[in-house]
mmCIF file of C-alpha atoms in Angstrom:
data_model
loop_
_atom_site.group_PDB
_atom_site.id
_atom_site.type_symbol
_atom_site.label_atom_id
_atom_site.label_comp_id
_atom_site.label_asym_id
_atom_site.label_seq_id
_atom_site.Cartn_x
_atom_site.Cartn_y
_atom_site.Cartn_z
ATOM 1 C CA MET A 1 -42.987 -114.563 -64.728
ATOM 2 C CA ALA A 2 -42.077 -118.005 -66.016
ATOM 3 C CA GLU A 3 -43.859 -119.555 -68.971
ATOM 4 C CA LEU A 4 -44.706 -123.238 -68.533
ATOM 5 C CA LYS A 5 -45.396 -125.674 -71.361
ATOM 6 C CA VAL A 6 -48.174 -128.245 -70.898
ATOM 7 C CA GLU A 7 -46.894 -131.697 -71.873
ATOM 8 C CA ALA A 8 -48.414 -135.161 -72.155
ATOM 9 C CA ILE A 9 -47.274 -137.313 -69.218
ATOM 10 C CA GLY A 10 -48.619 -140.843 -69.307
ATOM 11 C CA GLU A 11 -52.375 -140.567 -69.737
ATOM 12 C CA GLY A 12 -52.505 -137.066 -68.231
ATOM 13 C CA LEU A 13 -50.977 -133.633 -68.636
ATOM 14 C CA GLY A 14 -48.255 -131.934 -66.670
ATOM 15 C CA VAL A 15 -45.860 -129.015 -66.607
ATOM 16 C CA ARG A 16 -42.136 -128.842 -65.871
ATOM 17 C CA LEU A 17 -41.011 -126.238 -63.395
ATOM 18 C CA PRO A 18 -37.907 -124.265 -64.328
ATOM 19 C CA ARG A 19 -34.956 -124.623 -61.938
ATOM 20 C CA GLU A 20 -35.383 -121.029 -60.675
ATOM 21 C CA ILE A 21 -38.994 -121.732 -59.649
ATOM 22 C CA VAL A 22 -38.016 -125.019 -57.970
ATOM 23 C CA GLU A 23 -35.348 -123.186 -55.985
ATOM 24 C CA GLN A 24 -37.732 -120.385 -54.963
ATOM 25 C CA LEU A 25 -40.407 -122.873 -53.843
ATOM 26 C CA HIS A 26 -37.813 -125.060 -52.074
ATOM 27 C CA VAL A 27 -39.376 -128.218 -53.520
ATOM 28 C CA GLN A 28 -37.963 -131.461 -54.783
ATOM 29 C CA ALA A 29 -39.230 -134.570 -56.549
ATOM 30 C CA GLY A 30 -42.088 -136.138 -54.599
ATOM 31 C CA ASP A 31 -43.138 -132.935 -52.781
ATOM 32 C CA ARG A 32 -46.737 -131.807 -53.123
ATOM 33 C CA ILE A 33 -47.746 -128.317 -54.208
ATOM 34 C CA SER A 34 -51.174 -126.770 -54.671
ATOM 35 C CA LEU A 35 -52.482 -124.598 -57.462
ATOM 36 C CA GLU A 36 -54.814 -122.077 -55.830
ATOM 37 C CA LYS A 37 -57.214 -119.722 -57.577
ATOM 38 C CA THR A 38 -57.014 -116.172 -56.224
ATOM 39 C CA PRO A 39 -60.036 -113.887 -55.789
ATOM 40 C CA GLN A 40 -58.782 -111.926 -58.823
ATOM 41 C CA GLY A 41 -59.123 -115.055 -61.000
ATOM 42 C CA SER A 42 -55.423 -115.821 -61.403
ATOM 43 C CA TYR A 43 -53.620 -118.839 -59.976
ATOM 44 C CA ARG A 44 -50.630 -119.312 -57.687
ATOM 45 C CA LEU A 45 -48.462 -122.256 -56.675
ATOM 46 C CA VAL A 46 -48.320 -122.921 -52.959
ATOM 47 C CA THR A 47 -46.236 -125.456 -51.052
ATOM 48 C CA SER A 48 -47.640 -127.344 -48.070
ATOM 49 C CA GLU A 49 -45.304 -125.362 -45.810
ATOM 50 C CA ASP A 50 -46.634 -122.064 -47.213
ATOM 51 C CA LYS A 51 -50.234 -123.153 -46.607
ATOM 52 C CA LEU A 52 -49.427 -124.171 -43.028
ATOM 53 C CA ALA A 53 -47.645 -120.856 -42.369
ATOM 54 C CA GLU A 54 -50.648 -118.923 -43.729
ATOM 55 C CA GLN A 55 -53.046 -120.889 -41.511
ATOM 56 C CA ILE A 56 -50.892 -120.266 -38.427
ATOM 57 C CA THR A 57 -50.774 -116.542 -39.232
ATOM 58 C CA LEU A 58 -54.573 -116.420 -39.583
ATOM 59 C CA ILE A 59 -55.030 -118.211 -36.246
ATOM 60 C CA GLU A 60 -52.542 -115.920 -34.500
ATOM 61 C CA ASP A 61 -54.225 -112.822 -35.957
ATOM 62 C CA TYR A 62 -57.615 -114.079 -34.771
ATOM 63 C CA MET A 63 -56.254 -114.748 -31.288
ATOM 64 C CA HIS A 64 -54.809 -111.210 -31.083
ATOM 65 C CA GLU A 65 -58.184 -109.747 -32.156
ATOM 66 C CA GLU A 66 -59.862 -111.643 -29.336
ATOM 67 C CA ASP A 67 -57.370 -110.188 -26.827
ATOM 68 C CA ALA A 68 -58.091 -106.606 -27.892
#
């Protein structure tokens, strides 16, 4: 687990991602990521590509259920 420090950025707040997290997420400056709340109440960072892959998997699973 990586600990992130909340910092003042302009008129808002932000966090800096450690290099290891940036590399694992495969993101770079300007990319968009989402902070999603899980059913257990914790949060996770998700890239747009991860969200798209999850949606495709859900659609494919649904299509296979319909075939059965």
